Amino acid sequence: MNASPIGVFDSGLGGLTAVKELRKILPGEDIVYFGDTGRVPYGSRGKETIVHYAKQDIAFLLSKGVKSILIACGTVSSTLPPAVMQGLPVPCAGVVGATVAAAAAATQNGKVGVIGTEATIRSGSYEAAMKQLAPNVTCFAAACPLFVPLVENGHFLKGDRVAIPVAEEYLAPIKAAGVDTLIMGCTHYPLLADVIAEEMGSGVTLVDAGLQAAQQTKQSLANLGLLNGRQTGGQVAYYVSDVPARFNQLAQTFLGEYAGGAIEQINIEDYNL
């Protein structure tokens, strides 16, 4: 058993969808979350910038003595070289592998849609992972660059008049392809699930990257003997790179009954691998 906290990071608020799931399935575990709210979004950045940011985020979590790291960011998961993750002193995983496995198991017609940030879709990470795991499944990908800013600014509820036309525009080609399963390849996107589901129709299964990554984290920690053994009492410490006020306001919406915990602003530029 290991009493150290689980580390989770994202470019902003989206990773809270993974934190919510972790708190639900591992209620006794402590969590340290870092949201890089001062530099969100990552998805429109170049590869070198994304890797640099990710290394700083990881260095911060390591400074907090975490026992594992969940990269709750589709952009970083798709961009950070595997060698970086493999070279860390603690287990580190992203959201791509678990999400692809869930989509491959869900599809009935072999047509899977993938939506993500520009960097995620440009990387082709989900398609490559699917080709390796289930070569008979065809992926149809679309970048949705405005989805993260919509979520970060509170435009994600069903019926939102700002989100609906954006979703219609982005999802049209995926819908036309006839997919029966849609990977929400960014942990911000589950907050838009009602909007996305209404546009795609009831016959399409949505796959939540945050949920799948949380479940994979639980299994990995169990396999490695790193769970702390507690069934209750887990605490979360939140850190951000911009003023906490906005984060605090929206975190209540993202986390629901699992909200709560100290929020502190840090200077992420002080940390480097």
XYZ file of C-alpha atoms in Angstrom:
273
model
C 0.000 0.000 0.000
C 1.067 3.571 -0.676
C -0.434 6.597 1.093
C 0.950 9.187 -1.351
C -1.549 11.121 -3.511
C -2.480 10.508 -7.137
C -1.358 13.336 -9.424
C -3.654 14.610 -12.186
C -3.135 17.511 -14.584
C -4.807 19.210 -17.517
C -4.561 22.483 -19.394
C -7.479 23.848 -17.396
C -10.770 22.605 -16.007
C -11.383 19.593 -18.229
C -9.338 17.212 -16.111
C -11.849 17.693 -13.322
C -14.051 15.197 -15.180
C -11.363 12.595 -14.464
C -11.011 13.779 -10.855
C -14.760 13.370 -10.356
C -14.568 9.771 -11.560
C -11.494 9.035 -9.437
C -13.234 10.371 -6.346
C -16.241 8.185 -7.142
C -14.322 4.922 -7.616
C -11.410 5.589 -5.223
C -13.038 7.549 -2.372
C -10.175 6.877 0.038
C -7.379 8.164 -2.199
C -5.853 11.637 -1.950
C -5.441 13.581 -5.187
C -3.315 16.537 -6.262
C -4.759 18.320 -9.294
C -3.038 20.953 -11.396
C -4.992 22.980 -13.939
C -2.843 25.199 -16.145
C -5.537 27.859 -16.315
C -3.057 30.605 -17.162
C -2.067 28.925 -20.443
C -5.270 27.161 -21.519
C -5.947 25.974 -24.196
C -3.067 23.698 -25.214
C -4.777 22.348 -28.321
C -3.892 25.257 -30.607
C -0.197 25.259 -29.613
C 2.741 23.744 -31.455
C 4.246 20.412 -30.404
C 7.358 21.886 -28.762
C 5.274 24.255 -26.644
C 2.896 21.484 -25.563
C 5.782 19.218 -24.556
C 7.443 22.061 -22.636
C 4.235 22.847 -20.754
C 3.622 19.171 -20.008
C 7.096 18.713 -18.550
C 6.542 21.673 -16.233
C 3.154 20.291 -15.167
C 4.693 16.896 -14.431
C 7.572 18.473 -12.509
C 5.107 20.308 -10.290
C 3.167 17.136 -9.485
C 6.392 15.272 -8.725
C 7.303 18.052 -6.284
C 4.131 17.131 -4.383
C 5.279 13.535 -3.913
C 2.604 11.870 -6.046
C 2.699 8.094 -6.532
C 1.357 8.177 -10.090
C 0.379 10.727 -12.730
C -2.730 10.786 -14.880
C -2.406 13.081 -17.883
C -6.072 14.097 -18.062
C -5.511 16.000 -21.290
C -6.050 14.531 -24.726
C -3.680 17.034 -26.304
C -0.755 16.171 -24.023
C -1.577 12.445 -24.148
C -1.400 12.636 -27.940
C 1.740 14.781 -28.114
C 4.116 13.936 -25.247
C 6.730 11.375 -26.385
C 6.261 7.990 -24.659
C 9.934 8.100 -23.640
C 9.192 11.064 -21.358
C 6.435 9.193 -19.537
C 8.476 6.000 -19.332
C 11.450 7.871 -17.876
C 9.557 9.242 -14.876
C 10.078 7.900 -11.337
C 6.351 7.103 -10.995
C 3.799 5.442 -13.324
C 2.365 7.901 -15.833
C -0.446 7.379 -18.343
C -2.615 9.445 -20.642
C -6.168 9.051 -21.865
C -5.735 7.629 -25.373
C -5.238 3.901 -24.786
C -8.104 3.318 -22.385
C -10.474 5.449 -24.450
C -9.715 3.634 -27.701
C -10.201 0.254 -26.024
C -13.636 1.316 -24.776
C -14.655 2.613 -28.212
C -13.482 -0.556 -29.956
C -15.596 -2.616 -27.563
C -18.646 -0.376 -28.022
C -18.897 -0.055 -31.792
C -21.250 -2.356 -33.652
C -20.746 -1.100 -37.199
C -16.985 -0.523 -37.081
C -17.277 3.238 -37.566
C -15.927 5.384 -34.727
C -15.804 9.157 -34.604
C -13.012 11.012 -32.826
C -13.271 14.633 -31.744
C -10.448 16.528 -30.082
C -8.326 19.642 -30.133
C -6.415 20.658 -33.223
C -3.171 19.203 -31.811
C -4.829 15.906 -30.885
C -6.414 15.408 -34.290
C -3.240 16.518 -36.063
C -1.250 13.886 -34.163
C -3.437 11.017 -35.372
C -2.933 9.329 -31.989
C -6.428 7.902 -31.622
C -6.471 6.541 -35.164
C -3.039 4.946 -34.725
C -4.038 3.342 -31.435
C -7.263 2.035 -32.971
C -5.446 0.622 -35.989
C -3.169 -1.333 -33.675
C -5.939 -2.543 -31.375
C -8.819 -3.073 -33.806
C -7.666 -2.779 -37.440
C -11.168 -3.466 -38.773
C -12.531 -0.299 -37.150
C -12.464 2.905 -39.217
C -12.014 6.251 -37.467
C -13.442 9.549 -38.635
C -11.755 12.497 -36.922
C -12.652 16.171 -36.540
C -10.976 18.993 -34.664
C -13.235 21.063 -32.404
C -11.039 24.012 -31.375
C -13.833 26.099 -29.842
C -15.111 23.376 -27.499
C -12.477 23.978 -24.808
C -13.051 27.767 -24.647
C -16.802 27.134 -24.543
C -16.432 24.854 -21.530
C -13.926 27.112 -19.791
C -16.410 29.980 -20.129
C -19.445 28.052 -18.933
C -21.175 27.421 -22.294
C -21.800 23.677 -22.065
C -25.306 23.015 -20.751
C -28.029 21.429 -22.871
C -29.763 24.059 -24.961
C -26.928 26.588 -24.739
C -27.441 28.964 -27.647
C -23.703 29.553 -28.074
C -22.655 25.888 -27.971
C -25.355 24.412 -30.221
C -24.376 26.045 -33.558
C -20.693 25.295 -32.905
C -21.493 21.634 -32.237
C -23.628 21.432 -35.383
C -20.753 22.775 -37.482
C -18.063 20.524 -36.005
C -20.072 17.311 -35.806
C -21.699 17.438 -39.268
C -19.010 15.403 -41.082
C -18.762 12.855 -38.247
C -22.534 12.427 -38.242
C -22.600 12.081 -42.045
C -20.029 9.266 -41.837
C -22.569 7.121 -39.988
C -20.551 6.435 -36.844
C -22.235 4.558 -34.018
C -19.599 5.478 -31.429
C -17.963 8.838 -30.723
C -14.749 9.309 -28.747
C -14.768 12.574 -26.825
C -10.989 12.829 -27.023
C -10.598 15.743 -24.643
C -11.550 15.711 -20.974
C -13.347 19.041 -21.401
C -15.840 17.492 -23.815
C -17.893 15.380 -21.360
C -19.226 18.671 -20.008
C -20.689 19.182 -23.486
C -22.067 15.626 -23.595
C -25.729 16.711 -23.606
C -25.120 19.124 -26.474
C -23.087 16.547 -28.406
C -25.572 13.736 -27.773
C -28.497 15.812 -28.979
C -26.679 16.619 -32.209
C -25.421 13.057 -32.850
C -28.673 11.298 -31.974
C -29.629 8.504 -29.587
C -28.024 5.762 -31.695
C -24.481 6.988 -31.034
C -22.532 5.901 -27.954
C -20.344 8.618 -26.425
C -17.035 7.497 -24.933
C -15.771 9.689 -22.088
C -11.960 9.980 -21.991
C -11.946 11.118 -18.350
C -14.053 8.171 -17.182
C -11.999 5.609 -19.078
C -8.696 7.067 -17.862
C -9.899 7.064 -14.242
C -10.907 3.423 -14.460
C -7.548 2.547 -16.019
C -5.754 4.430 -13.221
C -7.587 2.445 -10.567
C -6.692 -0.842 -12.225
C -3.062 0.165 -12.713
C -2.633 1.245 -9.083
C -4.253 -1.972 -7.903
C -1.977 -4.082 -10.102
C 1.097 -2.261 -8.783
C -0.007 -2.472 -5.150
C -0.114 1.328 -4.858
C -3.624 1.852 -3.497
C -3.691 3.168 0.077
C -6.310 0.701 1.266
C -8.738 3.327 2.591
C -12.386 3.232 1.581
C -13.252 6.792 2.652
C -11.674 10.095 3.585
C -9.787 11.002 0.417
C -8.909 14.684 0.005
C -8.122 16.769 -3.073
C -5.727 19.712 -3.284
C -6.196 21.907 -6.350
C -3.513 24.108 -7.890
C -3.887 26.551 -10.771
C -1.603 28.892 -12.704
C -4.083 31.785 -12.847
C -6.304 33.420 -10.227
C -8.424 30.768 -8.459
C -11.751 32.627 -8.461
C -12.987 31.438 -11.872
C -11.708 27.918 -11.254
C -13.506 27.764 -7.924
C -16.770 28.909 -9.469
C -16.810 26.358 -12.284
C -15.283 23.504 -10.267
C -18.523 23.260 -8.319
C -20.356 22.602 -11.584
C -17.772 20.118 -12.863
C -17.470 18.083 -9.661
C -20.946 18.248 -8.166
C -21.096 16.299 -4.911
C -17.357 15.636 -5.181
C -16.440 19.323 -5.053
C -14.338 20.705 -2.237
C -10.704 21.158 -1.353
C -8.118 23.885 -1.077
C -7.264 25.874 -4.228
C -3.902 27.583 -4.559
C -2.277 29.592 -7.342
C 1.313 28.686 -8.245
C 3.935 29.952 -10.670
C 4.321 26.977 -13.011
C 7.423 28.546 -14.554
C 9.274 27.624 -11.348
C 9.065 23.921 -12.234
C 10.994 21.968 -14.855
C 11.963 18.356 -15.482
